[in-house]
mmCIF file of C-alpha atoms in Angstrom:
data_model
loop_
_atom_site.group_PDB
_atom_site.id
_atom_site.type_symbol
_atom_site.label_atom_id
_atom_site.label_comp_id
_atom_site.label_asym_id
_atom_site.label_seq_id
_atom_site.Cartn_x
_atom_site.Cartn_y
_atom_site.Cartn_z
ATOM 1 C CA MET G 1 76.041 -19.732 63.056
ATOM 2 C CA LYS G 2 77.100 -17.857 66.177
ATOM 3 C CA GLU G 3 78.679 -14.444 65.852
ATOM 4 C CA TYR G 4 82.423 -14.580 66.449
ATOM 5 C CA GLN G 5 83.390 -13.611 69.990
ATOM 6 C CA ARG G 6 86.713 -13.457 71.822
ATOM 7 C CA CYS G 7 87.085 -13.226 75.580
ATOM 8 C CA THR G 8 87.748 -9.708 76.841
ATOM 9 C CA ARG G 9 90.208 -10.968 79.458
ATOM 10 C CA CYS G 10 92.137 -13.731 77.680
ATOM 11 C CA ILE G 11 92.141 -14.729 73.995
ATOM 12 C CA MET G 12 89.901 -17.810 74.031
ATOM 13 C CA ASP G 13 87.120 -17.597 71.448
ATOM 14 C CA ASN G 14 84.149 -19.486 70.022
ATOM 15 C CA LYS G 15 85.711 -20.191 66.632
ATOM 16 C CA SER G 16 86.178 -23.914 67.259
ATOM 17 C CA ASP G 17 84.824 -24.306 70.789
ATOM 18 C CA LEU G 18 81.184 -25.189 71.381
ATOM 19 C CA THR G 19 81.600 -25.218 75.174
ATOM 20 C CA ILE G 20 82.787 -21.651 75.720
ATOM 21 C CA ILE G 21 80.426 -19.293 77.560
ATOM 22 C CA PHE G 22 80.741 -15.516 77.919
ATOM 23 C CA ASP G 23 79.250 -13.392 80.695
ATOM 24 C CA GLU G 24 77.701 -9.952 80.278
ATOM 25 C CA ASN G 25 81.184 -8.405 80.303
ATOM 26 C CA GLY G 26 82.494 -10.734 77.629
ATOM 27 C CA VAL G 27 84.661 -12.739 80.032
ATOM 28 C CA CYS G 28 84.769 -16.462 79.253
ATOM 29 C CA ASN G 29 84.205 -19.458 81.510
ATOM 30 C CA TYR G 30 87.827 -20.565 81.041
ATOM 31 C CA CYS G 31 89.083 -17.399 82.747
ATOM 32 C CA LYS G 32 86.644 -17.726 85.609
ATOM 33 C CA ASP G 33 87.392 -21.407 86.159
ATOM 34 C CA ALA G 34 91.150 -20.797 86.042
ATOM 35 C CA LEU G 35 91.010 -17.891 88.477
ATOM 36 C CA ASN G 36 88.770 -19.831 90.863
ATOM 37 C CA SER G 37 90.977 -22.921 90.807
ATOM 38 C CA GLY G 38 94.188 -20.914 91.101
ATOM 39 C CA ALA G 39 93.469 -19.931 94.675
ATOM 40 C CA LYS G 40 93.121 -23.609 95.573
ATOM 41 C CA ILE G 41 96.043 -25.195 93.719
ATOM 42 C CA TYR G 42 98.661 -22.545 92.850
ATOM 43 C CA PHE G 43 100.915 -21.187 95.587
ATOM 44 C CA PRO G 44 103.715 -19.017 94.121
ATOM 45 C CA ASN G 45 104.469 -17.613 97.569
ATOM 46 C CA LYS G 46 105.615 -18.443 101.098
ATOM 47 C CA GLU G 47 102.815 -20.960 101.453
ATOM 48 C CA GLY G 48 104.216 -22.723 98.400
ATOM 49 C CA GLU G 49 107.691 -22.812 99.959
ATOM 50 C CA ILE G 50 106.219 -24.510 103.010
ATOM 51 C CA LYS G 51 104.406 -27.028 100.815
ATOM 52 C CA VAL G 52 107.615 -27.805 98.899
ATOM 53 C CA ASN G 53 109.543 -28.335 102.123
ATOM 54 C CA GLU G 54 106.834 -30.597 103.522
ATOM 55 C CA LEU G 55 106.717 -32.583 100.286
ATOM 56 C CA VAL G 56 110.488 -33.061 100.117
ATOM 57 C CA VAL G 57 110.627 -34.202 103.742
ATOM 58 C CA ARG G 58 107.792 -36.676 103.118
ATOM 59 C CA LEU G 59 109.341 -38.134 99.957
ATOM 60 C CA LYS G 60 112.730 -38.572 101.604
ATOM 61 C CA LYS G 61 111.214 -40.137 104.707
ATOM 62 C CA GLU G 62 108.924 -42.558 102.862
ATOM 63 C CA ASN G 63 111.717 -43.653 100.520
ATOM 64 C CA SER G 64 114.653 -43.603 102.922
ATOM 65 C CA LYS G 65 115.300 -47.316 102.373
ATOM 66 C CA ARG G 66 114.871 -47.144 98.612
ATOM 67 C CA LYS G 67 117.243 -46.062 95.867
ATOM 68 C CA TYR G 68 114.991 -43.234 94.651
ATOM 69 C CA ASP G 69 112.705 -40.658 96.224
ATOM 70 C CA CYS G 70 110.519 -40.200 93.148
ATOM 71 C CA ILE G 71 110.044 -41.045 89.471
ATOM 72 C CA MET G 72 109.717 -38.585 86.600
ATOM 73 C CA GLY G 73 108.866 -38.772 82.932
ATOM 74 C CA LEU G 74 111.384 -36.679 80.987
ATOM 75 C CA SER G 75 110.646 -35.414 77.473
ATOM 76 C CA GLY G 76 113.372 -32.811 77.082
ATOM 77 C CA GLY G 77 110.669 -30.138 77.251
ATOM 78 C CA LEU G 78 110.605 -27.164 79.588
ATOM 79 C CA ASP G 79 108.100 -28.259 82.245
ATOM 80 C CA SER G 80 109.573 -31.659 83.081
ATOM 81 C CA SER G 81 113.144 -30.385 82.708
ATOM 82 C CA TYR G 82 112.618 -27.458 85.059
ATOM 83 C CA LEU G 83 110.929 -29.666 87.623
ATOM 84 C CA ALA G 84 113.777 -32.184 87.424
ATOM 85 C CA TYR G 85 116.238 -29.340 87.945
ATOM 86 C CA LEU G 86 114.292 -28.081 90.968
ATOM 87 C CA GLY G 87 114.020 -31.619 92.324
ATOM 88 C CA SER G 88 117.786 -31.977 92.187
ATOM 89 C CA CYS G 89 118.149 -28.628 93.969
ATOM 90 C CA TRP G 90 115.831 -29.957 96.675
ATOM 91 C CA GLY G 91 118.103 -32.973 97.097
ATOM 92 C CA LEU G 92 115.685 -35.538 95.681
ATOM 93 C CA ARG G 93 116.993 -38.760 94.166
ATOM 94 C CA ILE G 94 115.135 -38.950 90.862
ATOM 95 C CA LEU G 95 114.637 -41.873 88.513
ATOM 96 C CA GLY G 96 113.992 -40.423 85.062
ATOM 97 C CA ILE G 97 111.991 -42.290 82.421
ATOM 98 C CA HIS G 98 112.200 -41.216 78.789
ATOM 99 C CA ILE G 99 110.224 -42.728 75.913
ATOM 100 C CA ASP G 100 112.291 -42.546 72.740
ATOM 101 C CA ASP G 101 109.569 -43.022 70.141
ATOM 102 C CA GLY G 102 111.845 -42.214 67.215
ATOM 103 C CA PHE G 103 110.523 -38.655 66.879
ATOM 104 C CA ASP G 104 112.761 -36.858 69.381
ATOM 105 C CA THR G 105 114.480 -33.729 68.156
ATOM 106 C CA LYS G 106 118.230 -33.483 68.560
ATOM 107 C CA ILE G 107 117.649 -30.545 70.905
ATOM 108 C CA SER G 108 115.449 -32.577 73.251
ATOM 109 C CA ARG G 109 117.880 -35.515 73.314
ATOM 110 C CA ASN G 110 120.739 -33.192 74.197
ATOM 111 C CA ASN G 111 118.636 -31.421 76.823
ATOM 112 C CA ILE G 112 117.834 -34.703 78.554
ATOM 113 C CA MET G 113 121.420 -35.937 78.577
ATOM 114 C CA LYS G 114 122.877 -32.638 79.809
ATOM 115 C CA LEU G 115 120.214 -32.243 82.484
ATOM 116 C CA CYS G 116 120.522 -35.793 83.814
ATOM 117 C CA ASP G 117 124.306 -35.583 83.836
ATOM 118 C CA LYS G 118 124.399 -32.261 85.689
ATOM 119 C CA ALA G 119 121.551 -33.098 88.098
ATOM 120 C CA ASN G 120 122.807 -36.641 88.758
ATOM 121 C CA ILE G 121 119.528 -38.186 87.601
ATOM 122 C CA GLU G 122 119.537 -41.865 86.698
ATOM 123 C CA LEU G 123 117.857 -42.173 83.309
ATOM 124 C CA ILE G 124 116.057 -45.148 81.804
ATOM 125 C CA THR G 125 115.260 -44.785 78.107
ATOM 126 C CA ILE G 126 112.450 -46.928 76.731
ATOM 127 C CA ASN G 127 112.506 -47.709 73.014
ATOM 128 C CA PRO G 128 109.068 -48.962 71.937
ATOM 129 C CA ASP G 129 109.016 -51.393 69.032
ATOM 130 C CA ARG G 130 109.347 -48.942 66.124
ATOM 131 C CA LYS G 131 107.294 -50.902 63.616
ATOM 132 C CA GLN G 132 104.434 -51.487 66.044
ATOM 133 C CA TYR G 133 104.480 -47.992 67.536
ATOM 134 C CA ASN G 134 104.448 -46.327 64.126
ATOM 135 C CA ASP G 135 101.653 -48.622 62.990
ATOM 136 C CA LEU G 136 99.544 -47.724 66.030
ATOM 137 C CA THR G 137 100.139 -44.001 65.515
ATOM 138 C CA ARG G 138 99.324 -44.401 61.829
ATOM 139 C CA ALA G 139 96.069 -46.146 62.792
ATOM 140 C CA PHE G 140 95.058 -43.153 64.923
ATOM 141 C CA ILE G 141 95.592 -40.832 61.962
ATOM 142 C CA MET G 142 93.563 -43.172 59.751
ATOM 143 C CA ALA G 143 90.822 -43.139 62.406
ATOM 144 C CA GLU G 144 90.755 -39.329 62.081
ATOM 145 C CA VAL G 145 90.441 -38.762 65.841
ATOM 146 C CA PRO G 146 91.808 -35.666 67.604
ATOM 147 C CA ASN G 147 94.242 -37.075 70.134
ATOM 148 C CA ILE G 148 96.673 -39.041 68.001
ATOM 149 C CA ALA G 149 99.263 -38.609 70.776
ATOM 150 C CA ILE G 150 97.443 -41.199 72.904
ATOM 151 C CA PRO G 151 99.795 -44.079 71.947
ATOM 152 C CA GLN G 152 102.765 -41.935 72.984
ATOM 153 C CA ASP G 153 101.137 -40.888 76.270
ATOM 154 C CA ASN G 154 99.834 -44.333 77.163
ATOM 155 C CA ILE G 155 103.219 -45.987 76.700
ATOM 156 C CA LEU G 156 104.822 -43.369 78.961
ATOM 157 C CA PHE G 157 102.190 -43.875 81.672
ATOM 158 C CA ALA G 158 102.482 -47.657 81.381
ATOM 159 C CA ASN G 159 106.213 -47.474 82.012
ATOM 160 C CA LEU G 160 105.954 -44.933 84.821
ATOM 161 C CA TYR G 161 103.563 -47.179 86.730
ATOM 162 C CA LYS G 162 105.613 -50.254 85.838
ATOM 163 C CA TYR G 163 108.726 -48.776 87.425
ATOM 164 C CA ALA G 164 106.745 -47.503 90.394
ATOM 165 C CA ARG G 165 105.598 -51.052 91.081
ATOM 166 C CA LYS G 166 109.071 -52.432 90.381
ATOM 167 C CA THR G 167 110.975 -50.029 92.650
ATOM 168 C CA GLY G 168 108.318 -49.560 95.314
ATOM 169 C CA VAL G 169 108.502 -45.780 94.823
ATOM 170 C CA LYS G 170 104.941 -44.500 94.923
ATOM 171 C CA HIS G 171 105.493 -40.904 93.891
ATOM 172 C CA PHE G 172 105.592 -39.404 90.405
ATOM 173 C CA LEU G 173 106.658 -35.812 89.941
ATOM 174 C CA SER G 174 104.581 -34.431 87.072
ATOM 175 C CA GLY G 175 105.486 -31.337 85.069
ATOM 176 C CA GLY G 176 101.795 -30.486 84.806
ATOM 177 C CA ASN G 177 101.247 -27.008 86.163
ATOM 178 C CA TYR G 178 98.858 -24.126 86.649
ATOM 179 C CA ALA G 179 101.051 -21.274 85.422
ATOM 180 C CA LEU G 180 101.336 -22.412 81.803
ATOM 181 C CA GLU G 181 98.383 -24.818 81.595
ATOM 182 C CA CYS G 182 95.528 -23.347 83.634
ATOM 183 C CA ILE G 183 93.477 -22.932 80.462
ATOM 184 C CA LEU G 184 93.051 -25.914 78.154
ATOM 185 C CA GLN G 185 90.336 -25.916 75.515
ATOM 186 C CA LYS G 186 87.707 -28.567 76.170
ATOM 187 C CA GLY G 187 86.700 -31.201 73.663
ATOM 188 C CA ASN G 188 88.691 -32.914 70.928
ATOM 189 C CA THR G 189 90.459 -35.207 73.366
ATOM 190 C CA HIS G 190 90.078 -38.548 75.095
ATOM 191 C CA ASN G 191 91.332 -40.493 78.086
ATOM 192 C CA ALA G 192 94.841 -41.745 77.283
ATOM 193 C CA TYR G 193 94.310 -44.785 79.544
ATOM 194 C CA ASP G 194 91.441 -46.154 77.443
ATOM 195 C CA LYS G 195 93.141 -49.294 76.179
ATOM 196 C CA VAL G 196 89.862 -50.526 74.691
ATOM 197 C CA ASN G 197 89.695 -47.464 72.435
ATOM 198 C CA ILE G 198 93.349 -47.889 71.473
ATOM 199 C CA LYS G 199 92.917 -51.531 70.520
ATOM 200 C CA ASN G 200 89.634 -50.945 68.695
ATOM 201 C CA ILE G 201 91.144 -48.209 66.545
ATOM 202 C CA HIS G 202 94.139 -50.397 65.815
ATOM 203 C CA SER G 203 91.930 -53.381 64.950
ATOM 204 C CA LYS G 204 90.243 -51.273 62.271
ATOM 205 C CA PHE G 205 93.244 -49.491 60.797
ATOM 206 C CA GLY G 206 96.388 -51.281 61.956
ATOM 207 C CA ARG G 207 98.448 -53.554 59.747
ATOM 208 C CA TYR G 208 100.767 -55.262 62.226
ATOM 209 C CA PRO G 209 100.441 -56.710 65.742
ATOM 210 C CA ILE G 210 101.094 -54.375 68.689
ATOM 211 C CA ASP G 211 101.810 -57.131 71.199
ATOM 212 C CA ASN G 212 105.291 -55.782 71.975
ATOM 213 C CA LEU G 213 103.998 -52.380 73.091
ATOM 214 C CA GLU G 214 103.629 -51.777 76.818
ATOM 215 C CA LEU G 215 100.120 -50.362 77.278
ATOM 216 C CA ILE G 216 98.131 -49.572 80.403
ATOM 217 C CA SER G 217 94.372 -49.767 80.914
ATOM 218 C CA ASP G 218 91.965 -47.746 83.044
ATOM 219 C CA GLN G 219 91.536 -50.725 85.337
ATOM 220 C CA GLN G 220 95.275 -51.104 85.938
ATOM 221 C CA ARG G 221 95.649 -47.400 86.559
ATOM 222 C CA PHE G 222 92.749 -47.539 89.034
ATOM 223 C CA ILE G 223 94.520 -50.331 90.908
ATOM 224 C CA ASP G 224 97.815 -48.436 90.841
ATOM 225 C CA LYS G 225 96.272 -45.186 92.029
ATOM 226 C CA TYR G 226 93.677 -46.265 94.561
ATOM 227 C CA ILE G 227 94.862 -49.657 95.804
ATOM 228 C CA LEU G 228 98.643 -49.415 95.495
ATOM 229 C CA LYS G 229 98.427 -45.684 96.368
ATOM 230 C CA ILE G 230 100.814 -44.526 93.652
ATOM 231 C CA GLU G 231 100.379 -40.767 93.437
ATOM 232 C CA SER G 232 101.159 -38.094 90.868
ATOM 233 C CA LEU G 233 102.377 -34.811 92.356
ATOM 234 C CA ARG G 234 102.642 -31.352 90.769
ATOM 235 C CA PRO G 235 105.313 -29.372 92.641
ATOM 236 C CA LEU G 236 105.469 -26.666 89.962
ATOM 237 C CA ASN G 237 102.221 -25.436 91.502
ATOM 238 C CA TYR G 238 104.180 -24.660 94.673
ATOM 239 C CA VAL G 239 106.696 -22.319 93.023
ATOM 240 C CA ASN G 240 106.466 -19.046 91.144
ATOM 241 C CA TYR G 241 106.776 -20.752 87.785
ATOM 242 C CA ASN G 242 107.751 -18.217 85.146
ATOM 243 C CA ARG G 243 108.643 -19.481 81.675
ATOM 244 C CA GLU G 244 111.401 -17.000 80.862
ATOM 245 C CA ARG G 245 113.027 -17.333 84.262
ATOM 246 C CA ALA G 246 112.870 -21.124 84.069
ATOM 247 C CA LEU G 247 114.553 -21.095 80.658
ATOM 248 C CA LYS G 248 117.285 -18.806 81.989
ATOM 249 C CA GLU G 249 117.905 -20.992 85.046
ATOM 250 C CA LEU G 250 118.064 -24.160 82.959
ATOM 251 C CA SER G 251 120.371 -22.535 80.439
ATOM 252 C CA ASP G 252 122.725 -21.462 83.220
ATOM 253 C CA PHE G 253 122.528 -24.857 84.918
ATOM 254 C CA CYS G 254 123.046 -27.263 82.019
ATOM 255 C CA ASP G 255 123.117 -25.257 78.793
ATOM 256 C CA PHE G 256 119.460 -26.137 78.176
ATOM 257 C CA GLU G 257 118.297 -25.103 74.708
ATOM 258 C CA TYR G 258 114.739 -24.002 73.951
ATOM 259 C CA TYR G 259 113.005 -25.638 71.000
ATOM 260 C CA GLY G 260 110.622 -22.836 70.034
ATOM 261 C CA ASN G 261 107.210 -23.538 71.553
ATOM 262 C CA LYS G 262 105.258 -25.745 73.935
ATOM 263 C CA HIS G 263 105.385 -29.440 72.912
ATOM 264 C CA HIS G 264 107.780 -28.797 70.031
ATOM 265 C CA GLU G 265 110.545 -30.872 71.620
ATOM 266 C CA ASN G 266 109.267 -33.875 69.667
ATOM 267 C CA TYR G 267 108.571 -33.883 65.919
ATOM 268 C CA LEU G 268 105.369 -35.879 66.299
ATOM 269 C CA THR G 269 103.912 -33.697 69.056
ATOM 270 C CA LYS G 270 104.875 -30.589 67.085
ATOM 271 C CA PHE G 271 102.991 -31.963 64.080
ATOM 272 C CA ILE G 272 99.980 -32.764 66.266
ATOM 273 C CA GLN G 273 99.920 -29.425 68.073
ATOM 274 C CA ILE G 274 100.255 -27.009 65.178
ATOM 275 C CA TYR G 275 99.183 -28.969 62.097
ATOM 276 C CA TRP G 276 96.812 -31.821 62.952
ATOM 277 C CA PHE G 277 94.643 -30.011 65.493
ATOM 278 C CA PHE G 278 94.461 -26.817 63.445
ATOM 279 C CA ASN G 279 93.892 -28.207 59.959
ATOM 280 C CA LYS G 280 91.723 -31.167 60.951
ATOM 281 C CA PHE G 281 89.710 -29.712 63.855
ATOM 282 C CA GLY G 282 90.191 -25.950 63.580
ATOM 283 C CA VAL G 283 91.876 -25.772 66.986
ATOM 284 C CA ASP G 284 94.754 -23.336 67.442
ATOM 285 C CA LYS G 285 96.509 -24.603 70.567
ATOM 286 C CA ARG G 286 98.303 -21.281 71.002
ATOM 287 C CA LYS G 287 95.082 -19.750 72.315
ATOM 288 C CA SER G 288 95.087 -22.003 75.378
ATOM 289 C CA HIS G 289 98.821 -21.635 75.998
ATOM 290 C CA LEU G 290 98.859 -17.852 75.646
ATOM 291 C CA SER G 291 95.656 -17.447 77.667
ATOM 292 C CA SER G 292 97.238 -19.423 80.501
ATOM 293 C CA MET G 293 100.157 -17.013 80.507
ATOM 294 C CA ILE G 294 97.741 -14.078 80.658
ATOM 295 C CA ILE G 295 96.059 -15.567 83.717
ATOM 296 C CA SER G 296 99.411 -16.188 85.430
ATOM 297 C CA ASN G 297 100.502 -12.610 84.635
ATOM 298 C CA GLN G 298 103.361 -13.601 82.339
ATOM 299 C CA MET G 299 101.898 -11.855 79.316
ATOM 300 C CA THR G 300 99.370 -9.125 78.587
ATOM 301 C CA ARG G 301 96.316 -9.761 76.454
ATOM 302 C CA GLU G 302 97.676 -7.353 73.847
ATOM 303 C CA GLU G 303 100.972 -9.243 73.676
ATOM 304 C CA ALA G 304 99.090 -12.523 73.308
ATOM 305 C CA ILE G 305 96.992 -11.143 70.445
ATOM 306 C CA GLN G 306 100.145 -9.951 68.692
ATOM 307 C CA GLU G 307 101.657 -13.417 69.108
ATOM 308 C CA LEU G 308 98.490 -15.029 67.778
ATOM 309 C CA GLU G 309 98.569 -12.823 64.687
ATOM 310 C CA LYS G 310 101.874 -14.384 63.645
ATOM 311 C CA PRO G 311 101.661 -17.318 61.210
ATOM 312 C CA LEU G 312 101.084 -20.604 63.012
ATOM 313 C CA TYR G 313 103.893 -22.159 61.013
ATOM 314 C CA ASP G 314 106.131 -21.651 58.008
ATOM 315 C CA GLU G 315 104.588 -23.476 55.041
ATOM 316 C CA GLU G 316 107.861 -24.768 53.619
ATOM 317 C CA GLU G 317 109.088 -25.977 56.991
ATOM 318 C CA MET G 318 105.743 -27.631 57.732
ATOM 319 C CA ASN G 319 105.701 -29.428 54.387
ATOM 320 C CA LYS G 320 109.064 -30.935 55.293
ATOM 321 C CA LEU G 321 107.775 -31.969 58.717
ATOM 322 C CA VAL G 322 104.605 -33.537 57.301
ATOM 323 C CA ASN G 323 106.599 -35.477 54.715
ATOM 324 C CA TYR G 324 108.972 -36.649 57.446
ATOM 325 C CA ILE G 325 106.064 -37.871 59.602
ATOM 326 C CA LEU G 326 104.342 -39.622 56.692
ATOM 327 C CA LYS G 327 107.548 -41.359 55.643
ATOM 328 C CA LYS G 328 108.207 -42.580 59.192
ATOM 329 C CA LEU G 329 104.643 -43.871 59.485
ATOM 330 C CA ASP G 330 104.587 -45.347 55.973
ATOM 331 C CA LEU G 331 101.461 -43.354 55.167
ATOM 332 C CA ASP G 332 100.751 -42.461 51.548
ATOM 333 C CA GLN G 333 100.491 -38.715 50.896
ATOM 334 C CA ASN G 334 97.338 -39.033 48.799
ATOM 335 C CA ILE G 335 95.598 -40.975 51.559
ATOM 336 C CA PHE G 336 96.747 -38.472 54.172
ATOM 337 C CA TYR G 337 95.537 -35.394 52.318
ATOM 338 C CA ARG G 338 92.181 -37.041 51.643
ATOM 339 C CA ILE G 339 91.953 -37.570 55.398
ATOM 340 C CA MET G 340 92.769 -33.909 55.964
ATOM 341 C CA ASP G 341 89.988 -32.855 53.579
ATOM 342 C CA ARG G 342 87.317 -34.702 55.569
ATOM 343 C CA PRO G 343 85.673 -33.597 58.841
ATOM 344 C CA GLY G 344 87.315 -35.093 61.904
ATOM 345 C CA LYS G 345 85.814 -37.849 64.026
ATOM 346 C CA GLN G 346 85.682 -38.250 67.796
ATOM 347 C CA HIS G 347 87.070 -41.080 69.904
ATOM 348 C CA ASN G 348 83.589 -42.131 71.027
ATOM 349 C CA GLU G 349 82.764 -43.047 67.437
ATOM 350 C CA TYR G 350 84.908 -46.081 68.183
ATOM 351 C CA LYS G 351 84.616 -48.564 71.017
ATOM 352 C CA ILE G 352 85.105 -46.996 74.447
ATOM 353 C CA SER G 353 86.023 -48.745 77.682
ATOM 354 C CA LYS G 354 82.973 -49.189 79.912
ATOM 355 C CA PHE G 355 85.260 -48.649 82.876
ATOM 356 C CA SER G 356 86.435 -45.389 81.313
ATOM 357 C CA LYS G 357 82.814 -44.274 80.914
ATOM 358 C CA PHE G 358 82.139 -45.211 84.533
ATOM 359 C CA LEU G 359 85.117 -43.185 85.792
ATOM 360 C CA HIS G 360 84.095 -40.211 83.649
ATOM 361 C CA THR G 361 80.590 -40.332 85.145
ATOM 362 C CA ILE G 362 81.999 -40.375 88.687
ATOM 363 C CA LYS G 363 84.286 -37.396 88.008
ATOM 364 C CA ARG G 364 81.384 -35.384 86.646
#
């Protein structure tokens, strides 16, 4: 067993990460990669202002005869909400897509409604078939794979591309960003577009059909991206994106309310982020999030360590959340806790799309 080591610049460590590498000064590969990529993709300066202006002009010009300039997925979380707010300030006509999977918090629902109302964003809310969606999510838990949010993500992507094709608008604004996400621990994940993997897992552990769920495959996404030229843009990389300032601006603009931590705007994603990953795979997602903020100079390493020393969650509150999730998914507690006692599996222990493998090989 390797001796425990934590990066001397950020707080990534080798506790649950077999890919991390440290140099002679104890600095990890995540830091180096993030700092190297930052110079190429993150422009929190005048150059970023120019890029924003150029982007806005292009979107308005290319969509001058359409009803919208761009499409956005809205979760009620900080990243997408702040980008939607900025987009409205830039004068963009935004079509918002929200997937109501039955696990939204009241805070996130209110955030979305207040934001869309104040920013004049037309909102389409998609309600996946509850019985089928819950059964698919339950199947992913039964499969014991890391990324049990794949059904949620895939349905969002399927609808984003669907409305892009339907409206002719070929531009998504994504809340993905460098400032708060430049470090993401590798491993314990899988391509959310792998429809083969989704269906194989469901065929083994599902109980009901999932024919009413809108899913997208790697092949369809390839067609959308490379043939239809539908592009995903990340404008938050062109602004000085600071979490506290963004929260203040949103609060002033539409009485936006923060929900505690990254991805906690949805009960299911909160469960996945702080319970499933940690207790099943030993992954504390806070390390990536806090390390990203160190790299983007929003937090010192000492502050991040202090934050990490706090309990990941309150036991009583988490027990309530777990029971809520299990009840919604119709998953027996005894079965669930037996699952939690076993080592996790990986997505490639189930059938994987050959096209997905091919794309992964090309990217590498």
